[in-house]
Short mmCIF file of C-alpha atoms in Angstrom, two decimals:
data_model
loop_
_atom_site.label_atom_id
_atom_site.label_comp_id
_atom_site.label_asym_id
_atom_site.label_seq_id
_atom_site.Cartn_x
_atom_site.Cartn_y
_atom_site.Cartn_z
CA UNK A 1 133.99 48.62 114.28
CA UNK A 2 130.25 48.79 114.51
CA UNK A 3 128.05 48.17 111.54
CA UNK A 4 127.64 51.06 109.06
CA UNK A 5 124.25 52.79 109.62
CA UNK A 6 122.25 53.10 106.41
CA UNK A 7 121.36 56.78 105.80
CA UNK A 8 117.79 58.06 106.05
CA UNK A 9 116.23 55.44 108.24
CA UNK A 10 113.40 56.47 110.52
CA UNK A 11 113.72 54.35 113.59
CA UNK A 12 110.58 52.91 115.06
CA UNK A 13 111.08 53.57 118.73
CA UNK A 14 107.66 52.43 119.75
CA UNK A 15 105.60 55.64 119.84
CA UNK A 16 102.00 55.02 119.07
CA UNK A 17 100.47 56.83 116.11
CA UNK A 18 97.23 58.75 116.39
CA UNK A 19 94.32 56.80 114.97
CA UNK A 20 91.44 58.52 116.70
CA UNK A 21 88.87 60.74 114.99
CA UNK A 22 90.23 63.87 113.32
CA UNK A 23 88.12 66.97 113.80
CA UNK A 24 87.66 69.06 110.72
CA UNK A 25 87.60 72.64 109.67
CA UNK A 26 84.65 73.64 111.84
CA UNK A 27 86.27 72.36 115.01
CA UNK A 28 89.53 74.20 114.27
CA UNK A 29 87.65 77.42 113.66
CA UNK A 30 85.62 76.97 116.84
CA UNK A 31 88.75 76.30 118.87
CA UNK A 32 90.38 79.41 117.44
CA UNK A 33 87.25 81.42 118.26
CA UNK A 34 87.24 80.27 121.87
CA UNK A 35 90.99 80.87 122.12
CA UNK A 36 90.62 84.42 120.77
CA UNK A 37 87.70 85.19 123.06
CA UNK A 38 89.53 83.90 126.14
CA UNK A 39 92.70 85.65 125.07
CA UNK A 40 90.91 88.99 124.90
CA UNK A 41 90.31 88.78 128.65
CA UNK A 42 93.73 87.30 129.34
CA UNK A 43 92.31 83.89 130.27
CA UNK A 44 94.78 81.14 129.55
CA UNK A 45 97.59 83.68 129.50
CA UNK A 46 99.95 84.93 132.19
CA UNK A 47 98.72 86.82 135.25
CA UNK A 48 100.26 90.03 133.90
CA UNK A 49 98.20 89.71 130.75
CA UNK A 50 95.01 89.47 132.82
CA UNK A 51 95.58 92.71 134.73
CA UNK A 52 94.63 95.15 132.01
CA UNK A 53 91.48 93.53 130.54
CA UNK A 54 90.11 92.70 133.98
CA UNK A 55 90.88 96.21 135.21
CA UNK A 56 89.05 97.67 132.23
CA UNK A 57 86.11 95.34 132.81
CA UNK A 58 86.00 96.54 136.42
CA UNK A 59 86.24 100.21 135.43
CA UNK A 60 83.53 99.60 132.85
CA UNK A 61 81.14 98.12 135.42
CA UNK A 62 81.84 100.62 138.21
CA UNK A 63 79.73 103.53 136.88
CA UNK A 64 76.90 101.08 136.13
CA UNK A 65 77.06 99.85 139.69
CA UNK A 66 76.99 103.43 141.00
CA UNK A 67 74.02 104.20 138.75
CA UNK A 68 72.22 101.11 140.06
CA UNK A 69 72.91 102.15 143.66
CA UNK A 70 71.72 105.71 143.02
CA UNK A 71 68.56 104.35 141.40
CA UNK A 72 67.85 102.21 144.46
CA UNK A 73 68.70 104.88 147.01
CA UNK A 74 66.44 107.44 145.35
CA UNK A 75 63.76 105.11 144.02
CA UNK A 76 61.10 107.10 145.88
CA UNK A 77 61.91 110.14 143.73
CA UNK A 78 63.20 108.68 140.47
CA UNK A 79 61.10 106.63 138.09
CA UNK A 80 63.88 105.76 135.68
CA UNK A 81 67.63 105.28 135.61
CA UNK A 82 69.75 108.46 135.69
CA UNK A 83 71.44 107.31 132.45
CA UNK A 84 69.59 105.46 129.66
CA UNK A 85 71.08 102.04 128.77
CA UNK A 86 71.70 102.97 125.17
CA UNK A 87 73.89 105.93 126.07
CA UNK A 88 76.30 103.87 128.15
CA UNK A 89 78.50 102.84 125.25
CA UNK A 90 79.16 106.42 124.17
CA UNK A 91 79.75 107.65 127.72
CA UNK A 92 82.23 104.82 128.32
CA UNK A 93 83.74 104.96 124.84
CA UNK A 94 87.17 105.75 126.26
CA UNK A 95 87.26 102.40 128.05
CA UNK A 96 85.93 100.56 124.99
CA UNK A 97 88.59 102.18 122.83
CA UNK A 98 91.39 101.28 125.23
CA UNK A 99 90.17 97.70 125.47
CA UNK A 100 90.01 97.44 121.70
CA UNK A 101 93.41 99.04 121.23
CA UNK A 102 94.97 96.67 123.73
CA UNK A 103 93.27 93.48 122.59
CA UNK A 104 92.92 93.77 118.79
CA UNK A 105 96.72 93.73 118.24
CA UNK A 106 96.94 91.01 120.86
CA UNK A 107 94.57 88.92 118.72
CA UNK A 108 96.30 89.27 115.35
CA UNK A 109 99.65 91.08 115.53
CA UNK A 110 101.40 88.40 117.59
CA UNK A 111 100.38 85.70 115.12
CA UNK A 112 102.02 87.77 112.39
CA UNK A 113 105.09 88.66 114.42
CA UNK A 114 105.90 85.12 115.52
CA UNK A 115 104.91 83.78 112.10
CA UNK A 116 102.29 81.43 113.47
CA UNK A 117 99.77 82.34 110.77
CA UNK A 118 101.32 79.97 108.19
CA UNK A 119 101.07 77.22 110.82
CA UNK A 120 97.35 77.87 111.19
CA UNK A 121 96.87 77.71 107.45
CA UNK A 122 98.72 74.40 107.21
CA UNK A 123 95.71 72.92 109.05
CA UNK A 124 92.31 72.33 107.47
CA UNK A 125 91.45 75.98 108.15
CA UNK A 126 90.46 78.36 105.38
CA UNK A 127 91.56 82.00 105.33
CA UNK A 128 88.00 83.13 105.87
CA UNK A 129 87.68 80.77 108.87
CA UNK A 130 90.65 82.42 110.53
CA UNK A 131 89.23 85.87 109.85
CA UNK A 132 85.78 84.81 111.03
CA UNK A 133 87.14 83.26 114.23
CA UNK A 134 89.19 86.35 115.11
CA UNK A 135 86.43 88.78 114.12
CA UNK A 136 83.78 86.87 116.05
CA UNK A 137 86.07 86.35 119.04
CA UNK A 138 86.90 90.03 119.43
CA UNK A 139 83.31 91.10 118.70
CA UNK A 140 82.05 88.78 121.41
CA UNK A 141 84.64 90.11 123.84
CA UNK A 142 83.62 93.71 123.10
CA UNK A 143 79.96 92.75 123.43
CA UNK A 144 80.51 91.09 126.82
CA UNK A 145 82.44 94.15 128.00
CA UNK A 146 79.49 96.33 127.06
CA UNK A 147 76.73 93.94 128.13
CA UNK A 148 78.03 93.42 131.68
CA UNK A 149 77.39 97.01 132.87
CA UNK A 150 74.02 97.07 131.06
CA UNK A 151 72.93 93.97 132.96
CA UNK A 152 74.10 95.48 136.24
CA UNK A 153 72.01 98.57 135.53
CA UNK A 154 69.06 96.35 134.54
CA UNK A 155 69.23 94.38 137.77
CA UNK A 156 69.54 97.66 139.67
CA UNK A 157 66.45 98.98 137.88
CA UNK A 158 64.46 95.85 138.71
CA UNK A 159 65.52 96.02 142.37
CA UNK A 160 64.42 99.65 142.46
CA UNK A 161 61.05 98.43 141.21
CA UNK A 162 60.95 100.51 138.05
CA UNK A 163 58.35 99.25 135.53
CA UNK A 164 59.77 95.85 134.56
CA UNK A 165 58.28 95.74 131.06
CA UNK A 166 59.71 99.08 130.04
CA UNK A 167 63.13 98.32 131.51
CA UNK A 168 63.26 94.95 129.76
CA UNK A 169 62.43 96.49 126.38
CA UNK A 170 65.00 99.24 126.91
CA UNK A 171 67.79 96.93 127.95
CA UNK A 172 67.02 94.51 125.09
CA UNK A 173 67.25 97.34 122.56
CA UNK A 174 70.44 98.60 124.17
CA UNK A 175 71.92 95.11 123.89
CA UNK A 176 71.13 95.07 120.18
CA UNK A 177 72.90 98.42 119.95
CA UNK A 178 75.80 96.90 121.87
CA UNK A 179 76.07 94.19 119.20
CA UNK A 180 76.40 96.90 116.55
CA UNK A 181 79.04 98.73 118.61
CA UNK A 182 80.96 95.51 119.21
CA UNK A 183 81.04 94.44 115.56
CA UNK A 184 82.00 97.84 114.17
CA UNK A 185 84.68 98.38 116.83
CA UNK A 186 86.14 94.89 116.43
CA UNK A 187 86.13 95.13 112.62
CA UNK A 188 87.89 98.49 112.42
CA UNK A 189 90.33 97.50 115.17
CA UNK A 190 91.24 94.20 113.54
CA UNK A 191 91.77 95.73 110.10
CA UNK A 192 94.22 98.22 111.57
CA UNK A 193 95.95 95.68 113.81
CA UNK A 194 96.35 93.11 111.03
CA UNK A 195 98.40 95.58 109.01
CA UNK A 196 101.29 95.62 111.46
CA UNK A 197 103.25 92.94 113.23
CA UNK A 198 104.34 95.43 115.89
CA UNK A 199 101.92 95.58 118.81
CA UNK A 200 102.85 99.16 119.68
CA UNK A 201 102.03 100.56 116.28
CA UNK A 202 98.71 98.75 116.21
CA UNK A 203 97.72 100.15 119.60
CA UNK A 204 98.69 103.68 118.62
CA UNK A 205 96.95 103.53 115.25
CA UNK A 206 93.66 102.23 116.68
CA UNK A 207 93.62 104.89 119.35
CA UNK A 208 94.33 107.58 116.83
CA UNK A 209 91.54 106.50 114.52
CA UNK A 210 88.92 106.26 117.28
CA UNK A 211 89.86 109.06 119.67
CA UNK A 212 91.00 111.64 117.15
CA UNK A 213 88.08 111.08 114.79
CA UNK A 214 85.61 111.33 117.67
CA UNK A 215 87.16 114.53 119.06
CA UNK A 216 87.40 116.13 115.63
CA UNK A 217 83.92 115.12 114.47
CA UNK A 218 82.16 116.07 117.72
CA UNK A 219 83.71 119.51 117.87
CA UNK A 220 83.00 120.09 114.15
CA UNK A 221 79.40 118.97 114.72
CA UNK A 222 79.08 121.30 117.69
CA UNK A 223 80.41 124.28 115.77
CA UNK A 224 78.36 123.62 112.65
CA UNK A 225 75.19 122.96 114.59
CA UNK A 226 75.30 125.86 117.02
CA UNK A 227 77.39 128.52 115.29
CA UNK A 228 76.33 127.81 111.73
CA UNK A 229 72.87 126.64 112.80
CA UNK A 230 72.93 123.77 110.33
CA UNK A 231 71.71 120.65 112.15
CA UNK A 232 71.40 118.64 108.93
CA UNK A 233 75.02 119.00 107.88
CA UNK A 234 76.11 118.40 111.48
CA UNK A 235 74.07 115.20 111.51
CA UNK A 236 75.66 113.93 108.30
CA UNK A 237 79.14 114.60 109.70
CA UNK A 238 78.55 111.92 112.33
CA UNK A 239 79.10 109.30 109.64
CA UNK A 240 82.83 109.93 109.74
CA UNK A 241 83.63 108.63 113.21
CA UNK A 242 82.91 105.01 114.23
CA UNK A 243 81.44 106.03 117.59
CA UNK A 244 79.04 108.67 116.29
CA UNK A 245 78.18 106.37 113.40
CA UNK A 246 76.93 103.52 115.58
CA UNK A 247 75.31 105.99 117.97
CA UNK A 248 73.34 107.40 115.06
CA UNK A 249 72.54 103.87 113.90
CA UNK A 250 70.99 102.90 117.21
CA UNK A 251 69.28 106.25 117.56
CA UNK A 252 67.44 105.70 114.30
CA UNK A 253 66.93 101.95 114.20
CA UNK A 254 66.37 101.26 117.88
CA UNK A 255 64.92 104.61 118.86
CA UNK A 256 67.68 105.03 121.45
CA UNK A 257 68.53 108.29 123.19
CA UNK A 258 71.27 109.96 121.21
CA UNK A 259 74.52 110.96 122.83
CA UNK A 260 75.83 112.69 119.74
CA UNK A 261 75.88 116.43 119.26
CA UNK A 262 73.64 115.98 116.26
CA UNK A 263 71.52 112.89 115.53
CA UNK A 264 71.00 111.57 111.99
CA UNK A 265 69.00 114.11 109.97
CA UNK A 266 65.53 112.74 109.13
CA UNK A 267 64.76 109.38 107.54
CA UNK A 268 67.23 109.86 104.70
CA UNK A 269 69.93 110.38 107.31
CA UNK A 270 68.76 107.38 109.28
CA UNK A 271 68.87 105.12 106.23
CA UNK A 272 72.28 106.57 105.40
CA UNK A 273 73.56 105.70 108.87
CA UNK A 274 72.24 102.16 108.61
CA UNK A 275 73.76 101.64 105.16
CA UNK A 276 77.12 103.06 106.21
CA UNK A 277 77.16 100.93 109.38
CA UNK A 278 76.57 97.75 107.39
CA UNK A 279 78.97 99.03 104.73
CA UNK A 280 81.71 99.48 107.33
CA UNK A 281 81.16 95.98 108.70
CA UNK A 282 81.19 94.48 105.20
CA UNK A 283 84.27 96.47 104.23
CA UNK A 284 86.13 95.29 107.35
CA UNK A 285 85.24 91.69 106.52
CA UNK A 286 86.40 92.09 102.91
CA UNK A 287 89.61 93.89 103.87
CA UNK A 288 90.51 91.26 106.46
CA UNK A 289 90.00 88.47 103.93
CA UNK A 290 92.08 90.39 101.43
CA UNK A 291 94.77 90.90 104.04
CA UNK A 292 95.05 87.19 104.81
CA UNK A 293 94.93 85.98 101.23
CA UNK A 294 98.68 86.16 101.17
CA UNK A 295 100.67 86.04 104.40
CA UNK A 296 104.35 86.62 104.04
CA UNK A 297 105.30 89.02 106.80
CA UNK B 1 122.65 114.47 125.16
CA UNK B 2 124.27 112.10 122.67
CA UNK B 3 123.80 112.92 119.01
CA UNK B 4 124.29 109.36 117.78
CA UNK B 5 121.57 108.01 120.05
CA UNK B 6 119.34 110.88 118.99
CA UNK B 7 119.99 110.17 115.30
CA UNK B 8 119.25 106.48 115.68
CA UNK B 9 116.08 107.26 117.59
CA UNK B 10 114.94 109.75 114.98
CA UNK B 11 115.53 107.24 112.23
CA UNK B 12 113.60 104.54 114.06
CA UNK B 13 110.76 106.92 114.83
CA UNK B 14 110.42 108.70 111.51
CA UNK B 15 112.06 106.35 109.03
CA UNK B 16 110.13 104.65 106.25
CA UNK B 17 106.45 105.46 105.97
CA UNK B 18 106.05 106.38 109.63
CA UNK B 19 106.77 110.10 109.13
CA UNK B 20 104.05 110.14 106.48
CA UNK B 21 101.53 108.55 108.84
CA UNK B 22 102.32 111.16 111.48
CA UNK B 23 102.03 113.85 108.84
CA UNK B 24 98.51 112.63 108.01
CA UNK B 25 97.40 113.46 111.55
CA UNK B 26 98.77 116.99 111.29
CA UNK B 27 97.18 117.34 107.87
CA UNK B 28 93.78 116.37 109.30
CA UNK B 29 94.01 119.23 111.82
CA UNK B 30 94.96 121.74 109.13
CA UNK B 31 92.27 120.45 106.77
CA UNK B 32 89.61 120.86 109.48
CA UNK B 33 90.91 124.37 110.20
CA UNK B 34 90.64 125.32 106.53
CA UNK B 35 87.17 123.77 106.36
CA UNK B 36 85.98 125.76 109.38
CA UNK B 37 87.50 128.97 108.05
CA UNK B 38 85.67 128.50 104.76
CA UNK B 39 82.34 127.47 106.29
CA UNK B 40 82.17 129.60 109.46
CA UNK B 41 84.50 132.45 108.55
CA UNK B 42 86.55 134.20 111.23
CA UNK B 43 85.01 133.62 114.64
CA UNK B 44 87.50 133.80 117.50
CA UNK B 45 85.31 131.80 119.87
CA UNK B 46 85.10 128.98 117.32
CA UNK B 47 88.88 129.09 116.92
CA UNK B 48 89.38 128.88 120.67
CA UNK B 49 86.87 126.05 121.11
CA UNK B 50 88.19 124.09 118.15
CA UNK B 51 91.86 124.41 119.07
CA UNK B 52 91.06 123.69 122.72
CA UNK B 53 89.05 120.54 122.00
CA UNK B 54 90.81 119.07 118.97
CA UNK B 55 94.40 120.34 119.13
CA UNK B 56 95.08 120.54 122.89
CA UNK B 57 92.39 118.04 123.85
CA UNK B 58 93.16 115.26 121.39
CA UNK B 59 95.97 115.82 118.90
CA UNK B 60 98.75 116.86 121.29
CA UNK B 61 98.10 114.14 123.92
CA UNK B 62 97.84 111.47 121.23
CA UNK B 63 100.98 112.68 119.55
CA UNK B 64 102.86 112.89 122.81
CA UNK B 65 101.67 109.38 123.57
CA UNK B 66 102.62 107.83 120.22
CA UNK B 67 105.92 109.62 119.90
CA UNK B 68 106.89 109.59 123.59
CA UNK B 69 106.38 105.85 123.92
CA UNK B 70 107.60 105.28 120.35
CA UNK B 71 111.14 106.55 121.00
CA UNK B 72 111.93 103.84 123.54
CA UNK B 73 108.99 101.43 123.86
CA UNK B 74 109.61 99.25 120.76
CA UNK B 75 113.31 98.91 121.64
CA UNK B 76 112.49 97.67 125.12
CA UNK B 77 109.79 95.46 123.62
CA UNK B 78 112.11 93.60 121.23
CA UNK B 79 115.13 93.74 123.52
CA UNK B 80 117.37 95.71 121.18
CA UNK B 81 117.68 98.44 123.82
CA UNK B 82 120.53 96.42 125.38
CA UNK B 83 122.80 97.40 122.50
CA UNK B 84 122.34 101.05 123.40
CA UNK B 85 122.53 100.42 127.14
CA UNK B 86 125.80 98.49 126.81
CA UNK B 87 127.58 101.49 125.34
CA UNK B 88 129.51 103.75 127.73
CA UNK B 89 126.78 106.38 127.81
CA UNK B 90 125.02 107.18 131.04
CA UNK B 91 121.39 106.15 131.23
CA UNK B 92 120.09 109.67 131.97
CA UNK B 93 121.94 110.85 128.85
CA UNK B 94 120.18 108.18 126.79
CA UNK B 95 116.80 109.28 128.16
CA UNK B 96 117.63 112.91 127.47
CA UNK B 97 118.65 112.15 123.87
CA UNK B 98 115.47 110.19 123.27
CA UNK B 99 113.36 112.86 124.94
CA UNK B 100 114.86 115.55 122.71
CA UNK B 101 113.82 113.57 119.64
CA UNK B 102 110.32 112.98 121.04
CA UNK B 103 109.86 116.66 121.88
CA UNK B 104 111.20 117.76 118.50
CA UNK B 105 108.84 115.40 116.67
CA UNK B 106 105.80 116.40 118.73
CA UNK B 107 106.55 120.10 118.29
CA UNK B 108 107.13 119.69 114.57
CA UNK B 109 104.09 117.51 113.85
CA UNK B 110 101.61 118.76 116.45
CA UNK B 111 102.53 122.12 118.01
CA UNK B 112 103.52 123.86 114.77
CA UNK B 113 100.34 122.67 112.99
CA UNK B 114 98.34 123.98 115.96
CA UNK B 115 99.95 127.39 115.52
CA UNK B 116 99.33 127.29 111.77
CA UNK B 117 95.71 126.19 112.33
CA UNK B 118 95.31 129.21 114.63
CA UNK B 119 96.75 131.47 111.90
CA UNK B 120 94.41 129.96 109.30
CA UNK B 121 91.31 130.42 111.43
CA UNK B 122 91.96 133.76 113.13
CA UNK B 123 95.09 135.28 111.60
CA UNK B 124 97.23 137.05 114.17
CA UNK B 125 94.27 138.60 115.97
CA UNK B 126 93.57 138.26 119.68
CA UNK B 127 96.81 136.36 120.15
CA UNK B 128 94.97 133.12 119.45
CA UNK B 129 97.57 131.50 117.21
CA UNK B 130 100.45 132.50 119.47
CA UNK B 131 98.58 131.55 122.65
CA UNK B 132 97.59 128.10 121.47
CA UNK B 133 100.95 127.62 119.79
CA UNK B 134 102.74 128.32 123.08
CA UNK B 135 100.33 126.12 125.02
CA UNK B 136 100.84 123.32 122.48
CA UNK B 137 104.60 123.76 122.83
CA UNK B 138 104.71 123.32 126.61
CA UNK B 139 102.12 120.54 126.46
CA UNK B 140 104.29 118.72 123.88
CA UNK B 141 107.30 118.86 126.20
CA UNK B 142 105.30 117.73 129.24
CA UNK B 143 103.44 114.89 127.51
CA UNK B 144 106.66 113.63 125.89
CA UNK B 145 108.50 113.59 129.22
CA UNK B 146 105.66 111.80 131.03
CA UNK B 147 105.11 109.21 128.30
CA UNK B 148 108.84 108.46 127.89
CA UNK B 149 108.86 107.73 131.63
CA UNK B 150 105.78 105.54 131.28
CA UNK B 151 107.39 103.58 128.43
CA UNK B 152 110.40 102.84 130.61
CA UNK B 153 108.23 101.81 133.57
CA UNK B 154 105.69 99.55 131.87
CA UNK B 155 105.31 97.56 128.67
CA UNK B 156 101.69 98.68 128.38
CA UNK B 157 102.71 102.34 128.30
CA UNK B 158 100.43 103.27 125.44
CA UNK B 159 97.40 101.81 127.13
CA UNK B 160 98.05 103.39 130.52
CA UNK B 161 98.99 106.68 128.89
CA UNK B 162 95.73 106.53 127.03
CA UNK B 163 93.84 105.81 130.20
CA UNK B 164 95.34 109.01 131.59
CA UNK B 165 94.61 111.07 128.48
CA UNK B 166 91.09 109.76 127.80
CA UNK B 167 89.72 108.74 131.18
CA UNK B 168 91.45 111.11 133.59
CA UNK B 169 91.63 114.26 131.46
CA UNK B 170 88.48 113.51 129.47
CA UNK B 171 85.98 111.56 131.53
CA UNK B 172 86.94 112.24 135.17
CA UNK B 173 88.00 115.83 134.42
CA UNK B 174 84.62 116.37 132.78
CA UNK B 175 82.67 115.47 135.93
CA UNK B 176 85.08 116.11 138.81
CA UNK B 177 86.44 119.66 138.74
CA UNK B 178 89.26 118.80 141.18
CA UNK B 179 90.77 116.33 138.74
CA UNK B 180 91.36 119.17 136.32
CA UNK B 181 94.01 120.69 138.57
CA UNK B 182 96.19 117.67 137.89
CA UNK B 183 96.01 117.69 134.13
CA UNK B 184 98.67 118.71 131.65
CA UNK B 185 95.92 119.90 129.34
CA UNK B 186 94.67 122.45 131.90
CA UNK B 187 98.19 123.59 132.77
CA UNK B 188 98.92 124.38 129.15
CA UNK B 189 95.49 125.97 128.73
CA UNK B 190 96.33 128.38 131.53
CA UNK B 191 99.24 129.63 129.42
CA UNK B 192 96.88 130.08 126.47
CA UNK B 193 94.45 131.90 128.78
CA UNK B 194 97.16 134.38 129.74
CA UNK B 195 98.34 135.10 126.22
CA UNK B 196 94.99 135.14 124.40
CA UNK B 197 93.20 138.47 124.67
CA UNK B 198 89.59 138.74 125.83
CA UNK B 199 87.88 135.84 127.60
CA UNK B 200 88.07 133.27 124.85
CA UNK B 201 89.89 130.60 126.82
CA UNK B 202 89.41 129.53 130.41
CA UNK B 203 91.50 127.25 132.54
CA UNK B 204 90.97 125.96 136.06
CA UNK B 205 94.57 126.51 137.07
CA UNK B 206 96.40 129.78 137.66
CA UNK B 207 99.47 130.38 135.50
CA UNK B 208 101.95 130.47 138.40
CA UNK B 209 100.72 127.16 139.78
CA UNK B 210 100.61 125.63 136.31
CA UNK B 211 104.15 126.79 135.55
CA UNK B 212 105.55 125.28 138.73
CA UNK B 213 103.65 122.01 138.22
CA UNK B 214 104.75 121.78 134.59
CA UNK B 215 108.40 122.34 135.50
CA UNK B 216 108.21 119.77 138.30
CA UNK B 217 106.56 117.19 136.05
CA UNK B 218 108.95 117.68 133.13
CA UNK B 219 112.14 117.66 135.20
CA UNK B 220 110.88 114.99 137.59
CA UNK B 221 109.70 112.61 134.84
CA UNK B 222 112.96 112.97 132.91
CA UNK B 223 115.07 112.38 136.01
CA UNK B 224 113.05 109.41 137.18
CA UNK B 225 113.04 107.84 133.71
CA UNK B 226 116.85 107.97 133.81
CA UNK B 227 116.82 106.28 137.22
CA UNK B 228 114.41 103.59 136.06
CA UNK B 229 116.45 102.91 132.95
CA UNK B 230 119.44 102.16 135.22
CA UNK B 231 117.60 99.23 136.78
CA UNK B 232 115.69 98.15 133.69
CA UNK B 233 115.11 94.42 133.44
CA UNK B 234 113.98 92.94 130.17
CA UNK B 235 110.91 90.81 130.60
CA UNK B 236 110.23 88.00 128.15
CA UNK B 237 107.43 88.11 125.65
CA UNK B 238 104.12 87.29 127.27
#
């Protein structure tokens, strides 16, 4: 008979312990940010996961490329781009919405579903770091998606020898507007997605909020502005859909060309749009932190 | 059609708080209709524009998308569909049962509210409520059939369905008139155009063509979904 093994012994089988430097909270958050950003475009994931985001990026850039080609082909007649930079986001809102609906649940719902969130929080990572990393990652992804076509149009405009100073100012302002679009979209999308562990529900809910609110608000605005002849009320209505909200924001703050049926009414309206835009961003931040204060499901 | 499968599907689709969430969408349409009636009064052109843009243009496609993919998508996603598939029920029967639930839910939550919104805004005049109600009805059936098929074919059904509804029917259809011929929205609008009196609604497709195309799409999508379900392979989680 062999010797009786004492219970509860951890055998030293010669593995070496880790005694190198341990990166802290900031490094974890940065890693999570990079991971989220890459994940939004399917990088570091399977080939099937890359298809959709890359396809959307391509579809997003295609009209910009066509616009750039048109500008160059007709540069003897035209003196500016057929479509202003700042209107691109609203024209391509369908693609932005689809990208958001596909990638926001991808960023947070799977962590909830496979219960990896508690694992994150067992590291030196605060709740707000997790929220910040996800929020920033998705915002950056949305911004890149929107900035790429703008840069293509900008290069096209420079090649067509439009006034470089004016084009640079315009594209810079449009990029600032793109930041606002990206943050508002990512915030609203993440709040919705973080409420469900099921990807499908998240996708459907985000789409509903963006597409339905835009369709309903635009048609209401149209009817109230042209049938009722009340441009002020129509302008205020734009506050109730994320897309018209940010469009109004950039119309007033950045002096962009409006794509909405009715722009913000006067300075009071403009200030209102700005306040609501920042309010929405702040509310998304607060709600996300609230959501992750306790993670059980 | 198998009633047990249909019951289970209905419970999965509408159980818990989900029916309430769907109800919120219908309530938004009705609330907007009441708001317009109070602020604008009775204006048949407004009714036609509003129902065309919000009900047929957004609510019905979105509902068809959520409900059509919702009856089978989540089950394929988490793999529990094998428990249904392993029962001695033919795959086309399963599809048909699920489709019946999807159509019933879309009609109940989207087509009926469209009809009621028409009644609120224009009463029974000019055939607006009936016209848009009928158009919403056929659109519900067609969207449900197409999106059930899409959910069987791909795991990203909602996203591709959305690309169809937003980009094809919305963006491309807005600039390329030819694309409108191949759009469920226009086919159902042509029914509304026929029923509604006066020239309040216009569609790019003639009713006969639209009817044939609708029938082909509905029957074809249902049949093909059944075929695809026979060779369904469950992919792992990406």
